[in-house]
Short mmCIF file of C-alpha atoms in Angstrom, two decimals:
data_model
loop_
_atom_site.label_atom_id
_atom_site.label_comp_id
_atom_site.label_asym_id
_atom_site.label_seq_id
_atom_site.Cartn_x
_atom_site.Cartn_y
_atom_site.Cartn_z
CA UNK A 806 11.39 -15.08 38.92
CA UNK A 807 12.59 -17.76 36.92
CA UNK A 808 13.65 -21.28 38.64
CA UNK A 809 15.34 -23.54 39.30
CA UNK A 810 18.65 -22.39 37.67
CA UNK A 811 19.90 -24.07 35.25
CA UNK A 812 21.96 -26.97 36.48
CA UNK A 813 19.12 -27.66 39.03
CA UNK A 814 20.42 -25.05 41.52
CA UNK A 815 17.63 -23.85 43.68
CA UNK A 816 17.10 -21.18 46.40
CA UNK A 817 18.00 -17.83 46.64
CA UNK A 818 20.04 -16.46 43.42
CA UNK A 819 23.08 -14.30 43.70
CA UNK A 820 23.95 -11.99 40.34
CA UNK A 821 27.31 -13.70 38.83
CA UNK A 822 30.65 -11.63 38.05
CA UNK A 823 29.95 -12.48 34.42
CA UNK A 824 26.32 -11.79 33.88
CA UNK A 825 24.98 -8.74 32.06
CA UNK A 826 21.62 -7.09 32.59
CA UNK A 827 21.14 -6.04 28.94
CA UNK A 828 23.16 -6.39 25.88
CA UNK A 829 24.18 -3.89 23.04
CA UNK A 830 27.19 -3.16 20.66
CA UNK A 831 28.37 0.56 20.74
CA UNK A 832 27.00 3.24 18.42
CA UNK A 833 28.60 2.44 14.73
CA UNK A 834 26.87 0.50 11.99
CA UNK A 835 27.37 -3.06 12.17
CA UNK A 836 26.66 -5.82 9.42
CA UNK A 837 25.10 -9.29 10.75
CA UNK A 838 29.30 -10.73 11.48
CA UNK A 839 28.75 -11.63 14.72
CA UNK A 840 29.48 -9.76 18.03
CA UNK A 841 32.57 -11.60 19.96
CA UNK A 842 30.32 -13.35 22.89
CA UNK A 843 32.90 -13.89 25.20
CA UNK A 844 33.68 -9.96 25.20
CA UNK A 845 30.05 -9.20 25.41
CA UNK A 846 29.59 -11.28 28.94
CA UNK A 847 32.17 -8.90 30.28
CA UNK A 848 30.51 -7.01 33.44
CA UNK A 849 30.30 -3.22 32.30
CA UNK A 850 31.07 -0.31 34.61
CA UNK A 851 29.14 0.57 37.77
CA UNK A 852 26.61 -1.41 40.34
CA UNK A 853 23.78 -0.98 37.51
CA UNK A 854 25.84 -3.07 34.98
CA UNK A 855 25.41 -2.58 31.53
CA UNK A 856 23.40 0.26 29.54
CA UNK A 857 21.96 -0.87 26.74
CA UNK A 858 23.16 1.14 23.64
CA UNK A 859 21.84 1.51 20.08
CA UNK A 860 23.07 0.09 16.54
CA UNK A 861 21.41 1.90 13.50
CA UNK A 862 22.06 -0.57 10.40
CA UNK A 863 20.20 -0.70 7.08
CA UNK A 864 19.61 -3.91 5.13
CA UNK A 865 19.04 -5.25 1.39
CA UNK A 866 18.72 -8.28 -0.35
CA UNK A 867 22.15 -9.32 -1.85
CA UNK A 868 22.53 -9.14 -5.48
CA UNK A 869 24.59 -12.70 -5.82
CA UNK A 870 22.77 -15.62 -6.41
CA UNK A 871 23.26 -18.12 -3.00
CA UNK A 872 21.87 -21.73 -1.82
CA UNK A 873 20.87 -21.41 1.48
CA UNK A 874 18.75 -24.98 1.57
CA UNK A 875 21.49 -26.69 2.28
CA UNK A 876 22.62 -27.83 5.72
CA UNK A 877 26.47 -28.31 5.17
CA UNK A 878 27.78 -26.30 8.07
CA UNK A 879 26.08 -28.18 10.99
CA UNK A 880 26.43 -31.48 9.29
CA UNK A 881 29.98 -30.22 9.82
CA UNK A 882 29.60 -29.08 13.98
CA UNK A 883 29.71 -31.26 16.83
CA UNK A 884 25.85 -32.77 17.31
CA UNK A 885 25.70 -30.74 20.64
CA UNK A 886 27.13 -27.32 18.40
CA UNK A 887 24.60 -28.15 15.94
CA UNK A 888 21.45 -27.99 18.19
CA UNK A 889 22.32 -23.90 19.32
CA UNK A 890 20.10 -21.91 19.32
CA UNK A 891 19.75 -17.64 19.51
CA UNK A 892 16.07 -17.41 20.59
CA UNK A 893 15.08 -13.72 20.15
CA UNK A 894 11.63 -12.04 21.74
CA UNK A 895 10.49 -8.36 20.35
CA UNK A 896 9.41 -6.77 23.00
CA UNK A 897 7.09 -3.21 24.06
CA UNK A 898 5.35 -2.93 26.87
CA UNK A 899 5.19 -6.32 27.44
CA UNK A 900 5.64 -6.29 31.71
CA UNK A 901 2.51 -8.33 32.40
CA UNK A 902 3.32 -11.62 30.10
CA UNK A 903 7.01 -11.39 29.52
CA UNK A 904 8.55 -13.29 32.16
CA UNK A 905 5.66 -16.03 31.51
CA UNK A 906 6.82 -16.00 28.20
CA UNK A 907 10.34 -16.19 29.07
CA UNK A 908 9.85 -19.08 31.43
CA UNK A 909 8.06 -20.95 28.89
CA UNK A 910 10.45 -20.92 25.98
CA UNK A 911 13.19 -22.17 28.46
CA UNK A 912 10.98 -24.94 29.84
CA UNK A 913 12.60 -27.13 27.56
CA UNK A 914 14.12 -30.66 28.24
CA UNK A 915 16.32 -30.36 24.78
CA UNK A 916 17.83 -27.13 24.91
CA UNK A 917 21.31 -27.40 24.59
CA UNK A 918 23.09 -23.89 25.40
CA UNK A 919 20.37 -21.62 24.64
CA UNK A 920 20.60 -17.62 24.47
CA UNK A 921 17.01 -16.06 24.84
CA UNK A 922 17.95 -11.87 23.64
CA UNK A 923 14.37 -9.74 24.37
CA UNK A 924 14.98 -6.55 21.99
CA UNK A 925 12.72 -4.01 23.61
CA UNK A 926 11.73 -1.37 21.31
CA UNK A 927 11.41 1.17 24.12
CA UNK A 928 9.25 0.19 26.80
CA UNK A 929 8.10 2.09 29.47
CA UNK A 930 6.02 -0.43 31.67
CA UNK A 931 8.78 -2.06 33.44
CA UNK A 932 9.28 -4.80 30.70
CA UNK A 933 13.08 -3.69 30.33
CA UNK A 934 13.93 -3.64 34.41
CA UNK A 935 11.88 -7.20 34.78
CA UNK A 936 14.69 -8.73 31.76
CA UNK A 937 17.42 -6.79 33.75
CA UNK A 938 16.63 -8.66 37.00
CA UNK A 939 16.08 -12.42 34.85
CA UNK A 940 19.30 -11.49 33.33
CA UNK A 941 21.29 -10.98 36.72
CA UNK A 942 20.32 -14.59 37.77
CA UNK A 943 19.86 -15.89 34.67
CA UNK A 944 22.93 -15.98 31.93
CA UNK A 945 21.27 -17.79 29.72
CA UNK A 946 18.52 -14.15 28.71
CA UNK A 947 19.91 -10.84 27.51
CA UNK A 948 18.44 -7.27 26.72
CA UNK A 949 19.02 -5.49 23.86
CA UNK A 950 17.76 -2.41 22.88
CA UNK A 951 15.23 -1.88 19.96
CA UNK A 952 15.38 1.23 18.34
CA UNK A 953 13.75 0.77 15.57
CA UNK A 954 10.91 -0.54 17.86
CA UNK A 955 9.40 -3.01 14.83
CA UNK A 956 9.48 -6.84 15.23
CA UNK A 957 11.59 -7.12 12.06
CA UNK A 958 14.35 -4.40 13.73
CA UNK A 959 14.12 -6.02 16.83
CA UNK A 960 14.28 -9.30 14.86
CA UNK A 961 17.89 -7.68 12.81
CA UNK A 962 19.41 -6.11 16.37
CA UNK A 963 19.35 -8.97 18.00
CA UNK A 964 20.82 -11.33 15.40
CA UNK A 965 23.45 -8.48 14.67
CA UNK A 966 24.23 -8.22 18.53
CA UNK A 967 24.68 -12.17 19.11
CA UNK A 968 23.65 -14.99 17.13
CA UNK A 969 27.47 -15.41 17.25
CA UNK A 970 28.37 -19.22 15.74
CA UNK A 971 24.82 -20.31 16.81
CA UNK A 972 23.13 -22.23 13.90
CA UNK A 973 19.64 -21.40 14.29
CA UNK A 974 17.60 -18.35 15.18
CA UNK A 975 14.07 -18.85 16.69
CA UNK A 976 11.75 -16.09 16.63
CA UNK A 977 9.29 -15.82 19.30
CA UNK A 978 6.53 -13.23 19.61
CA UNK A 979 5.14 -12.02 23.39
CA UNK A 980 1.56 -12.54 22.50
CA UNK A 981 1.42 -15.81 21.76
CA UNK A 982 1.05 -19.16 23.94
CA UNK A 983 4.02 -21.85 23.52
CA UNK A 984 3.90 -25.58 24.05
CA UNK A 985 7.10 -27.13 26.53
CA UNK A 986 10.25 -28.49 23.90
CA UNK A 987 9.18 -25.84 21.70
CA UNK A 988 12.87 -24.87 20.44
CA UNK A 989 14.48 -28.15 20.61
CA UNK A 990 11.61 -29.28 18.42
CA UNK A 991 11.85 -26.68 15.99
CA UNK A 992 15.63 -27.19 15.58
CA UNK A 993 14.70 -31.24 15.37
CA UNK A 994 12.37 -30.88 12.93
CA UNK A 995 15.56 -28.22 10.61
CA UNK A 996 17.74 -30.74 11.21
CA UNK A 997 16.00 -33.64 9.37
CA UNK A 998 14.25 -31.62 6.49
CA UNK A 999 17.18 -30.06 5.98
CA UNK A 1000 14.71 -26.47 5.58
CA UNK A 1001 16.03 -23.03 5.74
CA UNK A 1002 13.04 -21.90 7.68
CA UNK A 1003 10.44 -23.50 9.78
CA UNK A 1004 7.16 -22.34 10.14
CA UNK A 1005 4.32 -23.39 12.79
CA UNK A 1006 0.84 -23.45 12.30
CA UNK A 1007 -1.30 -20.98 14.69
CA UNK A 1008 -4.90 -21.17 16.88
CA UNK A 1009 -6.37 -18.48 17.98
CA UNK A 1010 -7.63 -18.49 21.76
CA UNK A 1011 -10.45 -16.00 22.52
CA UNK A 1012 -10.98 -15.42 26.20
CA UNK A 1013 -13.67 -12.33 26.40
CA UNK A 1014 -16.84 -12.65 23.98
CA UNK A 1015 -15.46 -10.22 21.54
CA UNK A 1016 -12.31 -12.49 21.53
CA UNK A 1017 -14.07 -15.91 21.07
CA UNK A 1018 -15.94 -14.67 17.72
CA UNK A 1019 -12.84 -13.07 16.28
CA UNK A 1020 -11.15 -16.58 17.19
CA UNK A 1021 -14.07 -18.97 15.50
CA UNK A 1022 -13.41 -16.50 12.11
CA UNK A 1023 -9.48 -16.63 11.99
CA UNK A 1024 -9.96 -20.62 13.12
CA UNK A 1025 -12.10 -21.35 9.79
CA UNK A 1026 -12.26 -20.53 6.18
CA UNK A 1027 -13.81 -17.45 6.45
CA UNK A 1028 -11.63 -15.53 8.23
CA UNK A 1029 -8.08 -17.02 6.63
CA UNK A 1030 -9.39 -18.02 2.96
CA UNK A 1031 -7.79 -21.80 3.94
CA UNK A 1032 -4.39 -20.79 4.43
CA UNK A 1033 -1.86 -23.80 5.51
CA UNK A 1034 -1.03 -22.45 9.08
CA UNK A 1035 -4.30 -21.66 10.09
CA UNK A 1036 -5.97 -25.18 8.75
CA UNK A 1037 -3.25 -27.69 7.84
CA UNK A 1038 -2.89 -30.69 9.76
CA UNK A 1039 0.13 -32.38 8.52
CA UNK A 1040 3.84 -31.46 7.69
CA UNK A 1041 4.61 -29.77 4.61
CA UNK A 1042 6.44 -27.79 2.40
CA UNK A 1043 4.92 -24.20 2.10
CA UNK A 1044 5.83 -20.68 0.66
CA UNK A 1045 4.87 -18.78 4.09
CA UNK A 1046 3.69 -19.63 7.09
CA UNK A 1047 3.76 -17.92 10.70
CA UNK A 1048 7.52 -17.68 11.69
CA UNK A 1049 9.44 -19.92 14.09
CA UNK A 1050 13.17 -20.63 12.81
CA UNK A 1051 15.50 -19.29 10.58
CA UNK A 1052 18.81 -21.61 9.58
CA UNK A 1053 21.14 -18.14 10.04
CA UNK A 1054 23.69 -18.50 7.61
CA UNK A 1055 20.06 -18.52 5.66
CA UNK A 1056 18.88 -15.64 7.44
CA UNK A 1057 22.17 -13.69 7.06
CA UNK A 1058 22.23 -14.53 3.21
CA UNK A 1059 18.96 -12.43 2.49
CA UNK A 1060 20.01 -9.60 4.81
CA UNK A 1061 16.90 -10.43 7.43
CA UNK A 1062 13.31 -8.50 7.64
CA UNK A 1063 13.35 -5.55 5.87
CA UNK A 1064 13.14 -2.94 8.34
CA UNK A 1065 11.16 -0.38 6.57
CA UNK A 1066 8.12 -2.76 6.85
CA UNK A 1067 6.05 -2.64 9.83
CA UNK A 1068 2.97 -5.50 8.37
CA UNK A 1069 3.68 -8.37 6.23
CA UNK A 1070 7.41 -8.32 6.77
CA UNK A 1071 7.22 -12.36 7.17
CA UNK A 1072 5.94 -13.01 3.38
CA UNK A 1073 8.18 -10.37 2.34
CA UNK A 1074 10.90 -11.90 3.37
CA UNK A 1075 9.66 -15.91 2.63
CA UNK A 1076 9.45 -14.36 -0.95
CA UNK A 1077 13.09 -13.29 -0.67
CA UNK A 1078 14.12 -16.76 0.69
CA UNK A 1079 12.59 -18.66 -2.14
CA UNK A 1080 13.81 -16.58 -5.09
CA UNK A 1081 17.43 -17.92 -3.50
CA UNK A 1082 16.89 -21.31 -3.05
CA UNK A 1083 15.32 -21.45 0.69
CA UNK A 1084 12.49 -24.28 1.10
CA UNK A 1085 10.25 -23.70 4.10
CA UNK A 1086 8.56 -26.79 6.11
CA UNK A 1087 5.63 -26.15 8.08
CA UNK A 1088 6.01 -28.47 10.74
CA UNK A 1089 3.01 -31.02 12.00
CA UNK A 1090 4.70 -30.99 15.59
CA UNK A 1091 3.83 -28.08 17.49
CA UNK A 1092 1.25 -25.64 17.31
CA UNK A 1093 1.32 -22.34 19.02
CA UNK A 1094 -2.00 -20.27 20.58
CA UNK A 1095 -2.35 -16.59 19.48
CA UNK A 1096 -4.51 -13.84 21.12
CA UNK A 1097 -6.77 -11.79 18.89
CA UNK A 1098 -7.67 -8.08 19.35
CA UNK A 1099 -10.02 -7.60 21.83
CA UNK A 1100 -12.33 -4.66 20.24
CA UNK A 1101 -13.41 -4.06 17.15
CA UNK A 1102 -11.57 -0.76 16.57
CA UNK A 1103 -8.13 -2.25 17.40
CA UNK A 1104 -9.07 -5.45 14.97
CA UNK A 1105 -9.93 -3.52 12.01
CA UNK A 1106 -6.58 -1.11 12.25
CA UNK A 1107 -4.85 -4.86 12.77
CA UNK A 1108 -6.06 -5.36 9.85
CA UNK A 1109 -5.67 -2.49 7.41
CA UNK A 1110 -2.36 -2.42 8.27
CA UNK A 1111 -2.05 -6.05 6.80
CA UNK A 1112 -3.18 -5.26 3.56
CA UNK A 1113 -1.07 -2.15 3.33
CA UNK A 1114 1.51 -4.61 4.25
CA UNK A 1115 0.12 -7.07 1.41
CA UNK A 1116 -0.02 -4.39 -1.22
CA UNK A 1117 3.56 -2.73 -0.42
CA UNK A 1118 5.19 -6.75 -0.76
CA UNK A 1119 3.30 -7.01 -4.26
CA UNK A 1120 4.71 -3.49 -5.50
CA UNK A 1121 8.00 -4.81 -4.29
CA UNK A 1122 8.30 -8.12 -5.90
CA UNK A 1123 5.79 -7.51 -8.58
CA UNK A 1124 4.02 -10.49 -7.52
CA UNK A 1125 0.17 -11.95 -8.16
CA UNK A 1126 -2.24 -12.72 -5.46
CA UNK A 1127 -3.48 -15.92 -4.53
CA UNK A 1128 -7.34 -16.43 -5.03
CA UNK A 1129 -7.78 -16.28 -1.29
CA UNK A 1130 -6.21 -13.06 -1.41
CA UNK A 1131 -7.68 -11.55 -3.89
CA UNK A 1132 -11.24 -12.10 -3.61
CA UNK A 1133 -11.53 -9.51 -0.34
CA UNK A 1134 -9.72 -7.40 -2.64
CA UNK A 1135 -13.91 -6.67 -4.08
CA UNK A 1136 -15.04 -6.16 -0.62
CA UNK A 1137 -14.22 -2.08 -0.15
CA UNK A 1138 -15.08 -1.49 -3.64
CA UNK A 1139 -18.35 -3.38 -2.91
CA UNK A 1140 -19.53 -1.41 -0.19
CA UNK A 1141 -18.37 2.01 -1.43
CA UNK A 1142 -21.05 1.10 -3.82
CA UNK A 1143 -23.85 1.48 -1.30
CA UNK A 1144 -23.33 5.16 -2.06
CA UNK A 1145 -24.37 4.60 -5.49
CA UNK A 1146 -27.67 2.49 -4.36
CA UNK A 1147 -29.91 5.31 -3.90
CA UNK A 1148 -29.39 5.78 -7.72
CA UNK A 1149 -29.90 2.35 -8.85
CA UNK A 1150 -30.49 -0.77 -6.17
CA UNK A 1151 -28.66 -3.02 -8.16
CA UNK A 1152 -25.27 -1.65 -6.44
CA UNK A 1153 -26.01 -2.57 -3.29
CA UNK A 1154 -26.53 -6.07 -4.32
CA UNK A 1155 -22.15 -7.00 -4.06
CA UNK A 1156 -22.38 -5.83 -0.31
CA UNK A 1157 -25.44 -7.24 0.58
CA UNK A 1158 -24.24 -10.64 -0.98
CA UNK A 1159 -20.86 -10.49 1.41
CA UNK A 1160 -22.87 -9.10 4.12
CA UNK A 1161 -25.17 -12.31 3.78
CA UNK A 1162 -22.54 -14.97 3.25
CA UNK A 1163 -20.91 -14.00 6.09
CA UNK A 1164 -23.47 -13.48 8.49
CA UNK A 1165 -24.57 -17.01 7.60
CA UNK A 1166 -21.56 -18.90 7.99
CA UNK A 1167 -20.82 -17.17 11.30
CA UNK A 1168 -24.16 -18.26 12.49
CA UNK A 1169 -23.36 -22.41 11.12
CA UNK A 1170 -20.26 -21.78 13.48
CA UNK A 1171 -21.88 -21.11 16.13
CA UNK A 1172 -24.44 -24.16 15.87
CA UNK A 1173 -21.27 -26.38 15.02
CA UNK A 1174 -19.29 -24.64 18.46
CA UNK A 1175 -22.41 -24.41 20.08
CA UNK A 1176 -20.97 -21.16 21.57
CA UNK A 1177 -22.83 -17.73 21.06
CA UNK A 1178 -19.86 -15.43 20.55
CA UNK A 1179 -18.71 -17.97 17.76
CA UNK A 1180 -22.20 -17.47 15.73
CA UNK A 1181 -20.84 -13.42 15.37
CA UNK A 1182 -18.03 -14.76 13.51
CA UNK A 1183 -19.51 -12.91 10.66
CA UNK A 1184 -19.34 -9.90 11.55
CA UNK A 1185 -16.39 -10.44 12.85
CA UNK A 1186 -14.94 -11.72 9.80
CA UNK A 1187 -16.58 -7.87 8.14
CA UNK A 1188 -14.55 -6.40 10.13
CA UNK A 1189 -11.65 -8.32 8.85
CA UNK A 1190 -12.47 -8.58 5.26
CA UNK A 1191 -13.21 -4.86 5.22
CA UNK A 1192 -10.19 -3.14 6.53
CA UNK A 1193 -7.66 -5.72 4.74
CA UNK A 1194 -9.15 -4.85 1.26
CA UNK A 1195 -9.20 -0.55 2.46
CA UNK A 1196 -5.95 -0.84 3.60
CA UNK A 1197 -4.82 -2.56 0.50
CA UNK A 1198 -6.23 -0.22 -2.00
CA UNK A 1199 -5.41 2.59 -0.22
CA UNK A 1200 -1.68 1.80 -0.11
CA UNK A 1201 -1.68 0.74 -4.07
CA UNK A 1202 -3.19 4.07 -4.91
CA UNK A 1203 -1.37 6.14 -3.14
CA UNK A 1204 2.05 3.97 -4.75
CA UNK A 1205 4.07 5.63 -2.17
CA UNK A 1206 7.44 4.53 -3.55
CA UNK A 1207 9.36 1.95 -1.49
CA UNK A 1208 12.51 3.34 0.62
CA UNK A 1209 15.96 2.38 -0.72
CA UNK A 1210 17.56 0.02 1.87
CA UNK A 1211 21.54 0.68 1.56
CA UNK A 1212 23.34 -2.36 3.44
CA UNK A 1213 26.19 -1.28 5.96
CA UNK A 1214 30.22 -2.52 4.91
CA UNK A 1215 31.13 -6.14 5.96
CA UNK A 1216 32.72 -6.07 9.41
CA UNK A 1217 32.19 -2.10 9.97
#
């Protein structure tokens, strides 16, 4: 359970007339115009409180051109207004970590009237009853349901539900480790770049052997290509980076994640943000720990759903890859040419160079770590390399074609 209260109250809790164990407006399709807050805290029918309900909405990107870099609208709000935050958590079977997770965006000396909404997509592990009891004691978390059960419609639900008059929208994920003032930092750090978004850069923390060579591969060159979350080490402007805050009017503007991605819905939608204007800062302050896959099966469908993901945002937008990008792109092609090598050696020379490369730099890892599991890097980084450039041809030749997103009315 979550203490002490906020105001520094301490001891046993008692559920307040007011609170709510879990969120939702009723059935119809809803734009993002926010939810009346006041109405929503009203206690629901019964001893169980409120049942969360469901909101089936469709989004697009807006065909008029709009600005959303600049920060007029809190310049114009009260300096304790302008620091409000909606802090939303996607959420499935999440029972073991989620009040941790919980605790620890909240464990903030800066927060000024935070709202922390978990959208659970469904879960069946207790995840939804442990947020019920938080919320009874706790006004300041909500529930709302999920059913679209993706990040990016948990993301949509929740800022449809209540982001309310609340400037900024903070996305958190579950599996992920988060240092104390991370909100009121993030919103710090919007306030004097003046960016639309802010991004955070990312380490991943192995804790089983399996975990500690996938980490030493995402951690270097090999296993990101030198992307500026993974390796930067200073503030700067970027075109993606791993989500933290959204300004929401920004946010709002670009109608959100699209919802019929389940991978690469971030750099989808940093692609929509910069066509209209949107400059995203990846902030020097704060740095978040991430938890790999812990077996090679679960790594490898990780990551052939990322290049699906890759290829369906490039059919989208009709956009190039970056070098980093591209080169894995040669790395299925390359060893479905070992097929071809009892014909003629010479094809299995493309593989056999990867295989090598890799193999080798995993092993300089481990001598620089001086930890074992970090000299399997390589292999690690196969696995990685392999299933990103599968999933990505697979998805461009099959050219499935994209699903029309129809927006719901203004105010329905």
């Amino acid at each position: 359970m979550l203490s002490p209260r906020p105001g520094g109250e301490r001891g046993p809790r008692k559920p307040a007339r007011g609170d709510a164990e879990a969120l939702s407006p009723k059935g119809e399709e809803r734009s993002f115009a926010p939810a009346d807050e006041a109405a929503l805290e009203t206690p629901g029918p019964g001893a169980g409180g409120w049942e969360p309900l469901s909101i089936e909405s469709f989004i697009r990107l807006p065909d008029t051109e709009l600005k959303v870099d600049a920060p007029a609208r809190e310049a114009s709000l009260e300096p304790a207004a302008a620091k409000r935050a909606l802090v939303v958590i996607p959420a499935l079977n999440e029972a073991p970590i989620i009040e941790k997770v919980i605790a620890r965006i909240l464990d903030d000396d800066h927060l000024v009237d935070p709202l922390v909404l978990v959208a659970d997509g469904g879960s069946t592990d207790g995840t939804r009853e442990i947020v019920r009891d938080i919320a009874i004691h706790d006004r300041r978390v909500r529930l709302v349901d999920n059913p679209g059960r993706l990040q990016s419609a948990g993301m949509n639900q929740a800022v449809r539900a209540l982001a309310g008059d609340r400037p900024w929208v903070v996305r958190v994920d579950a599996h992920a480790d988060y240092p104390r003032n991370y909100v009121s930092t993030l919103v710090s750090e919007a306030l004097r770049t003046g960016a639309a978004s802010v991004v955070v850069s990312m380490d991943t923390v192995g804790e089983d052997w399996f975990q500690r060579a996938v980490a030493a591969a995402q951690n270097s060159v090999l296993g990101t290509g030198g992307s500026a979350h993974r390796l930067a080490s200073e503030g700067q402007w970027v075109d993606h980076g791993h989500h933290a805050l959204f300004r929401r009017e920004s946010y709002e503007a670009i109608g959100g994640y699209d919802e019929s991605f389940s991978h690469n819905e971030d750099a989808e939608l940093d692609l929509r943000l910069a066509k209209q204007g949107g400059r995203i800062w990846l902030t020097d302050k704060l740095r978040i720990g991430y938890h790999p896959r812990n077996t090679p099966g679960a790594l490898a469908r990780q990551y052939f759903n990322y290049g699906k993901g890759r290829a369906r945002t490039v059919l989208k937008h009709h956009t190039a890859l970056k070098i980093r990008q591209a080169v894995p792109l040669a790395i299925a092609p390359a060893v479905a040419s070992l097929l071809l090598a009892p014909f003629f050696w010479a094809f299995a020379i493309p593989a056999l160079l990867w295989a090598c490369a890799a193999i080798g730099f995993g092993l300089v890892l481990g001598v620089r770590q001086r930890d074992s599991a970090a000299a399997f890097a390589g292999p690690a980084a196969m696995i990685m390399h392999l299933a990103w450039s599968a999933g990505f041809w697979v998805q461009l030749v099959r050219g499935e074609p994209l699903p029309k997103i129809v927006p719901p009315a203004r105010g329905a």
